[in-house]
PDB file of C-alpha atoms and ligand atoms in Angstrom:
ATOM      1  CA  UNK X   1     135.271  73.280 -18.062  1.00  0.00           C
ATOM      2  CA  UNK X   2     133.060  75.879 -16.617  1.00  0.00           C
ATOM      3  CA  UNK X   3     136.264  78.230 -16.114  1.00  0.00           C
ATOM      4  CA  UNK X   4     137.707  77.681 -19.842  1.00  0.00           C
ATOM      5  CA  UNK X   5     134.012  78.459 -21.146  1.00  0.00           C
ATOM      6  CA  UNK X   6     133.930  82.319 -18.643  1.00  0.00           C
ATOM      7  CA  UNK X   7     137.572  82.817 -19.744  1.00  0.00           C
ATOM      8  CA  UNK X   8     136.598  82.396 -23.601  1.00  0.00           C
ATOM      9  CA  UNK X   9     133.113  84.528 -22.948  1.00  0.00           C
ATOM     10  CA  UNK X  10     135.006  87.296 -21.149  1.00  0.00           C
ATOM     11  CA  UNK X  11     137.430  86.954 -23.996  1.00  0.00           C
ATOM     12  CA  UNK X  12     135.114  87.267 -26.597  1.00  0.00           C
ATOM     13  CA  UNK X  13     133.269  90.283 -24.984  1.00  0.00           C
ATOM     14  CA  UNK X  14     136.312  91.998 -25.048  1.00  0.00           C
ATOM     15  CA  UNK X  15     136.018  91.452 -28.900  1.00  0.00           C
ATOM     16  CA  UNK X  16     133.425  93.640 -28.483  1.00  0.00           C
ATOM     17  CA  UNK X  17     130.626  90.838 -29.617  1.00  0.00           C
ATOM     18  CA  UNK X  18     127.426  90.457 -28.417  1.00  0.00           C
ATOM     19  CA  UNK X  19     125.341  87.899 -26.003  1.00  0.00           C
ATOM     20  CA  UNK X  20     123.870  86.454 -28.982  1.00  0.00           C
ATOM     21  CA  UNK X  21     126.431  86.149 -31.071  1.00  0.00           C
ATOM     22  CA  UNK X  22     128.314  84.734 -27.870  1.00  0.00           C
ATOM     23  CA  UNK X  23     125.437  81.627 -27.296  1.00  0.00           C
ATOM     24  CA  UNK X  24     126.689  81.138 -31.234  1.00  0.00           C
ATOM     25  CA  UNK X  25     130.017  80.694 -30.251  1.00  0.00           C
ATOM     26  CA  UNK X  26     129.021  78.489 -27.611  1.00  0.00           C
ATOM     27  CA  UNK X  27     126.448  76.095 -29.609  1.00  0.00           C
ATOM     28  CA  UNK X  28     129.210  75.899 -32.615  1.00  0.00           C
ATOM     29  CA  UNK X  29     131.381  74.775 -29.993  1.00  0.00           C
ATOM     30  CA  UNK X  30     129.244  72.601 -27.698  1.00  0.00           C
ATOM     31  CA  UNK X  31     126.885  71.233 -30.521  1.00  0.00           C
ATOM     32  CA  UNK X  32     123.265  72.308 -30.974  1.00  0.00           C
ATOM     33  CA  UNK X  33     121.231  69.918 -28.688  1.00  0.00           C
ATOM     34  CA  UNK X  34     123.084  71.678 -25.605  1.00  0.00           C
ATOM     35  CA  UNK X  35     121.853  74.989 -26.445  1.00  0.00           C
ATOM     36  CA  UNK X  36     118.246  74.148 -27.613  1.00  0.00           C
ATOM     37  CA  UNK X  37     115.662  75.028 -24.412  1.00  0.00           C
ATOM     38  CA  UNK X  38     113.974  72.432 -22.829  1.00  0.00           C
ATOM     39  CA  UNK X  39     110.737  73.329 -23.680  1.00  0.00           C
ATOM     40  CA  UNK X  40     111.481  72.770 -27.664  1.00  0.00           C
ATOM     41  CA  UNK X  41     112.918  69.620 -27.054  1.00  0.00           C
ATOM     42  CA  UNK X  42     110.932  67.158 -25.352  1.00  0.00           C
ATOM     43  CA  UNK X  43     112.919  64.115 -24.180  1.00  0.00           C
ATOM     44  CA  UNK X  44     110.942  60.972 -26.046  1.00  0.00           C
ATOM     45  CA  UNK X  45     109.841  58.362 -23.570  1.00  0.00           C
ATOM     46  CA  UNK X  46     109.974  55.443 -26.191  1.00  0.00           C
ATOM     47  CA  UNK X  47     111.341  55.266 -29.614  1.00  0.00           C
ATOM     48  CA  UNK X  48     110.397  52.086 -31.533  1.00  0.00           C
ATOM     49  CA  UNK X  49     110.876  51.652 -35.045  1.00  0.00           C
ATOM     50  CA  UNK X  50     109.672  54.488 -37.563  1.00  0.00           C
ATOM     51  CA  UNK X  51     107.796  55.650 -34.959  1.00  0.00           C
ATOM     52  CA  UNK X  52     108.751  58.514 -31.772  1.00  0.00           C
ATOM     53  CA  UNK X  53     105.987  59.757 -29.199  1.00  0.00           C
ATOM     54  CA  UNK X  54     106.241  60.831 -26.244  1.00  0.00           C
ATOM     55  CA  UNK X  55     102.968  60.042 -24.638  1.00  0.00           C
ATOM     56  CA  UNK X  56     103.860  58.227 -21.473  1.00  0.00           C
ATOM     57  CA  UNK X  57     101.667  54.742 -21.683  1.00  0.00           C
ATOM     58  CA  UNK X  58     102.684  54.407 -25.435  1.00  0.00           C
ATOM     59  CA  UNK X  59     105.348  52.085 -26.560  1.00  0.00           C
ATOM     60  CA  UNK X  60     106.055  51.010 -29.968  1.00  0.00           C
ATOM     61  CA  UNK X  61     105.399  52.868 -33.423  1.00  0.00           C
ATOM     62  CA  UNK X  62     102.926  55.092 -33.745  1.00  0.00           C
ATOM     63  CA  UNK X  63     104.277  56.427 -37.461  1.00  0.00           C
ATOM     64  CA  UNK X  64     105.108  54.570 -40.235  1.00  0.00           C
ATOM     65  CA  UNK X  65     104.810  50.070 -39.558  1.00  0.00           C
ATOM     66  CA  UNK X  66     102.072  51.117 -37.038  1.00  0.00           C
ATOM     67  CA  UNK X  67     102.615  48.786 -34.311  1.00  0.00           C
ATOM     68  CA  UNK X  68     101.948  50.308 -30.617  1.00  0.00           C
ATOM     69  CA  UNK X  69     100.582  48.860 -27.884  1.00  0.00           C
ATOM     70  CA  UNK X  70      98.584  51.318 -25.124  1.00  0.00           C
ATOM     71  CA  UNK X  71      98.913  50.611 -21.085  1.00  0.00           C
ATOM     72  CA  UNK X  72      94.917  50.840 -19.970  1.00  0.00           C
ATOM     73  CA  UNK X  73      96.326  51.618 -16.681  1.00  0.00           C
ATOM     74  CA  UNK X  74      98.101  54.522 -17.333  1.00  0.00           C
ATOM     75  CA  UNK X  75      96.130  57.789 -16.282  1.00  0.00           C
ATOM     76  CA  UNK X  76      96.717  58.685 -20.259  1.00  0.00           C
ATOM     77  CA  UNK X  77      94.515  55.471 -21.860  1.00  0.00           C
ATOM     78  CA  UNK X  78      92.683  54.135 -18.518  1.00  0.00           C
ATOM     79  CA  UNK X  79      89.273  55.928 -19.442  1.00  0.00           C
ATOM     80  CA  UNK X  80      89.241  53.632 -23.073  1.00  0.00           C
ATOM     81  CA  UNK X  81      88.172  50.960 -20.422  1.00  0.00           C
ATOM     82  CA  UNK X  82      84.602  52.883 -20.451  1.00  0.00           C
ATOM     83  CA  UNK X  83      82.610  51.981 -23.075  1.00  0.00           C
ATOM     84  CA  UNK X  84      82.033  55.098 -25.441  1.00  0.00           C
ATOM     85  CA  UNK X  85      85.242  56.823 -24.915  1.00  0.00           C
ATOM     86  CA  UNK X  86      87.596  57.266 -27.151  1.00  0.00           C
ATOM     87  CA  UNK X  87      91.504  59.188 -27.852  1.00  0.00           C
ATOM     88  CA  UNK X  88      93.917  60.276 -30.192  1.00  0.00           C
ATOM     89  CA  UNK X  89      97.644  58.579 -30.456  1.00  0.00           C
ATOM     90  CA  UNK X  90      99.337  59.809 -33.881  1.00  0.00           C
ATOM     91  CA  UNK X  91      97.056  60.426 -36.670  1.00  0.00           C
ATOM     92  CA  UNK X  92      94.830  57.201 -35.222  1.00  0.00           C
ATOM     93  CA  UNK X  93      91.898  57.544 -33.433  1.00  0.00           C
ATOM     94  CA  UNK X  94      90.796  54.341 -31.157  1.00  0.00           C
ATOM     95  CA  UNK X  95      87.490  54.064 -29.586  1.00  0.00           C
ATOM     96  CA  UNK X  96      85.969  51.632 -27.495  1.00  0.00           C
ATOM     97  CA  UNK X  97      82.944  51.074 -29.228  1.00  0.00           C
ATOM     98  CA  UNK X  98      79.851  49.257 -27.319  1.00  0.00           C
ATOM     99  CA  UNK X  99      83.297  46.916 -25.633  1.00  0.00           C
ATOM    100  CA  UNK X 100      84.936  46.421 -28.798  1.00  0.00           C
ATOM    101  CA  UNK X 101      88.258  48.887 -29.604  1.00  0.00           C
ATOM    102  CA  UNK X 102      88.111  50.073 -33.102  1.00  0.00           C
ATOM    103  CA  UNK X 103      91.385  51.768 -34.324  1.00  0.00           C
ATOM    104  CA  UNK X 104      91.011  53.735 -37.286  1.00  0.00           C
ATOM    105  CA  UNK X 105      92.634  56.964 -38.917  1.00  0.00           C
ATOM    106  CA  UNK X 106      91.638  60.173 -37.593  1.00  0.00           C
ATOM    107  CA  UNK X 107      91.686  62.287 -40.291  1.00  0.00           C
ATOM    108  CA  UNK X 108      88.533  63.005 -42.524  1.00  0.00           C
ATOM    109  CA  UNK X 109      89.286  61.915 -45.814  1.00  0.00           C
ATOM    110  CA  UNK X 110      87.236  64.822 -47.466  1.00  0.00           C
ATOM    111  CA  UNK X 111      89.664  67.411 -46.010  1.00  0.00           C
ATOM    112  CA  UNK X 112      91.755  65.560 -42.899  1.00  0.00           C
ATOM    113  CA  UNK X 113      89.702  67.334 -39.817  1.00  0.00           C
ATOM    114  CA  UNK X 114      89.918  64.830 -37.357  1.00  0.00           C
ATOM    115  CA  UNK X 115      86.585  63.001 -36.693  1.00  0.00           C
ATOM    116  CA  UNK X 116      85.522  62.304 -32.835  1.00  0.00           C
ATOM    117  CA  UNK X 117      83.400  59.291 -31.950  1.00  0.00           C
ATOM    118  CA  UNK X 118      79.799  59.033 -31.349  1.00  0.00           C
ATOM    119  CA  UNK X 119      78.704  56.375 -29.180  1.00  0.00           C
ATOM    120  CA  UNK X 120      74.924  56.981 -28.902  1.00  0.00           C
ATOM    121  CA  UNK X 121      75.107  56.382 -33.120  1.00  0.00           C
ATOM    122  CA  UNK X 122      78.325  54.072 -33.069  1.00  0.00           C
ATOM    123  CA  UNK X 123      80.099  55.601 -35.468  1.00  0.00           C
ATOM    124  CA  UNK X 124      83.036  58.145 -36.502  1.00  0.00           C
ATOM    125  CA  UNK X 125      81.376  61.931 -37.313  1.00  0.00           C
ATOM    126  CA  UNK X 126      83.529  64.958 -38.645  1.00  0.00           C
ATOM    127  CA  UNK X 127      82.667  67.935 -37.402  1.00  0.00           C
ATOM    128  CA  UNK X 128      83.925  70.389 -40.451  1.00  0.00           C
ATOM    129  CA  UNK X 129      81.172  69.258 -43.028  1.00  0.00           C
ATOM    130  CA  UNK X 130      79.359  66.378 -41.407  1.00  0.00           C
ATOM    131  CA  UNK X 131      80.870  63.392 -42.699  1.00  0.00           C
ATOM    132  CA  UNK X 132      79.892  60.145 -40.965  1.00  0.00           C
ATOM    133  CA  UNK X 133      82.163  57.140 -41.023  1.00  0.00           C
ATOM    134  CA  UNK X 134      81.192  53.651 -39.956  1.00  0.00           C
ATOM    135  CA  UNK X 135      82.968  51.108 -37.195  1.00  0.00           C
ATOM    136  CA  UNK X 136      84.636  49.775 -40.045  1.00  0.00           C
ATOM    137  CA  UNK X 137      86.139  52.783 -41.747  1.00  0.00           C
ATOM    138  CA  UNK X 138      83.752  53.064 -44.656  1.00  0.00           C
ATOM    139  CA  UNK X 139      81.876  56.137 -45.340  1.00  0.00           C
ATOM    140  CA  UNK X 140      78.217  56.648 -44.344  1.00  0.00           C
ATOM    141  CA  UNK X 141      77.744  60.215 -44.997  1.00  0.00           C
ATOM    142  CA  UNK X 142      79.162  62.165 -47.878  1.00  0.00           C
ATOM    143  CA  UNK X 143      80.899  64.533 -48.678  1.00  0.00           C
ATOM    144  CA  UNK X 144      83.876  62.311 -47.736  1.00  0.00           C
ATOM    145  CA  UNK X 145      83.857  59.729 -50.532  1.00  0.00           C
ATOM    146  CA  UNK X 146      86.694  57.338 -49.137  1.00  0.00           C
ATOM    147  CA  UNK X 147      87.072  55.386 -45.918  1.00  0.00           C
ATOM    148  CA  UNK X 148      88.914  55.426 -42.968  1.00  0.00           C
ATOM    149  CA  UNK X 149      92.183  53.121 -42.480  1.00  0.00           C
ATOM    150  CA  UNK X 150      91.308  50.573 -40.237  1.00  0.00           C
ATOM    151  CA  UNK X 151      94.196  49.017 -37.784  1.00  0.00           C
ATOM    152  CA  UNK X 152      94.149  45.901 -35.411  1.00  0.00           C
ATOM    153  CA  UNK X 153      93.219  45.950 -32.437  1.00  0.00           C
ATOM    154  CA  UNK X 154      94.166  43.256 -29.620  1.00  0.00           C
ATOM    155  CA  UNK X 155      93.499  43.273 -25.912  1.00  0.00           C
ATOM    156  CA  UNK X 156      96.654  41.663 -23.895  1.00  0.00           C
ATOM    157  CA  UNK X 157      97.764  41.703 -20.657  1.00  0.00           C
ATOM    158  CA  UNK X 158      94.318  40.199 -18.855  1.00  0.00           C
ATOM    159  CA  UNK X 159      92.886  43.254 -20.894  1.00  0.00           C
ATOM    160  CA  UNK X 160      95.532  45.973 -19.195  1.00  0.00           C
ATOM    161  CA  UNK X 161      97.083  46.645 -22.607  1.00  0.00           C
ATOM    162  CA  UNK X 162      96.097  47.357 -26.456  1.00  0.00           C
ATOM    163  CA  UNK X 163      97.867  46.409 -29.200  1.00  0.00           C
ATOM    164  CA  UNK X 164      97.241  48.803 -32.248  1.00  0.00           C
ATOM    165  CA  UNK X 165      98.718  47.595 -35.622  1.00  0.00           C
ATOM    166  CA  UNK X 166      98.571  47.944 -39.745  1.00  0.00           C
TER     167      UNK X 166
HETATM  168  S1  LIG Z   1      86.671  67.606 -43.609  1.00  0.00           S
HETATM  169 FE1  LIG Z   1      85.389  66.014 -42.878  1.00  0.00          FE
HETATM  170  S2  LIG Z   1      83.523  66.356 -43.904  1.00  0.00           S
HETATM  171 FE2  LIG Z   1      84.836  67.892 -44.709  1.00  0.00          FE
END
C-alpha cells in the first residue's frame, strides 16, 4: 500500500505537478476523511439521536429531541453538585439553583447572547443589555420580551447523573 501510493507520487511529480495538487490526488483517491487534520475533525465521543457532542460526561442528544443525561462525576459536570454553579451543554444552560437543577435555553431571546446565572438573585441575567430571566424561563427584565425554553430536569443514579430533556 504504502509503496503503490510513493510509486504513484513519484510518478505524478514527474508530471511535473505540485504537492498540493498531489494531497488532491491522494484525497480523490483515499476519500476525504483520510486527508482532513485531526485538529478539524474531532472524533465524537457519543452520538445519540439528532444530537452529536463531544463533551466527554455527555451522552444522549443534546440537538434536536433534547434528551441527554450529564455524569456529576465527570471532572466536566462534577462542580453542578455546588449549589450556585452552573454550565453550558448545546445551546442549554443548566444551573443548580439553591439544590434544584434548572435547564433552560441559553440564548437571550432579545438578541441570543447567552445569559449566565446569578445565584445571589436566583435567576438567569444577560449581560449584552441587561435582561433578567426567572428560574422558570419567563422574563423579569425587559428588553427581552419572551422567555426562556425550559427542559426537565431529573437526578438519577443516587444523584451521580442528570437527565436533561424537552
Ligand atoms: S441580547 Fe440579551 S438583553 Fe439584549
Amino acid at each position: 500500500m504504502e509503496t503503490s501510493q510513493l510509486s504513484r507520487g513519484q510518478f505524478l511529480k514527474q508530471l511535473g505537478l505540485s504537492s498540493a495538487a498531489l494531497m488532491s490526488f491522494y484525497c480523490l483517491g483515499t476519500g476525504l476523511t483520510s486527508c482532513s487534520s485531526s485538529s478539524e475533525d474531532p472524533a465524537p465521543t457519543t452520538t445519540t439521536g439528532g444530537g452529536t457532542n463531544t463533551n466527554s460526561g455527555v451522552t444522549g442528544a443534546i440537538t434536536g429531541a433534547i434528551d441527554f443525561t450529564l455524569d456529576l462525576t465527570n471532572a466536566n459536570f462534577s462542580k453542578l453538585k455546588t449549589v450556585g454553579e452552573f454550565t453550558y451543554v448545546g445551546d442549554i444552560i443548566i444551573a443548580n439553583a439553591k439544590g434544584t437543577f434548572v435547564a433552560l435555553s441559553k440564548a437571550c431571546t432579545h438578541q441570543g447572547t447567552a445569559v449566565n446565572y446569578r445565584s445571589g438573585t436566583n435567576d438567569f441575567f444577560c449581560p449584552n443589555h441587561g435582561s433578567i430571566f426567572r428560574t422558570d424561563g419567563t422574563v423579569q427584565k425587559d428588553p427581552a420580551t419572551r422567555a426562556l425554553t425550559v427542559y426537565k430536569t431529573e437526578l438519577l443514579n443516587s444523584n451521580n447523573s442528570l437527565r436533561v430533556k424537552a
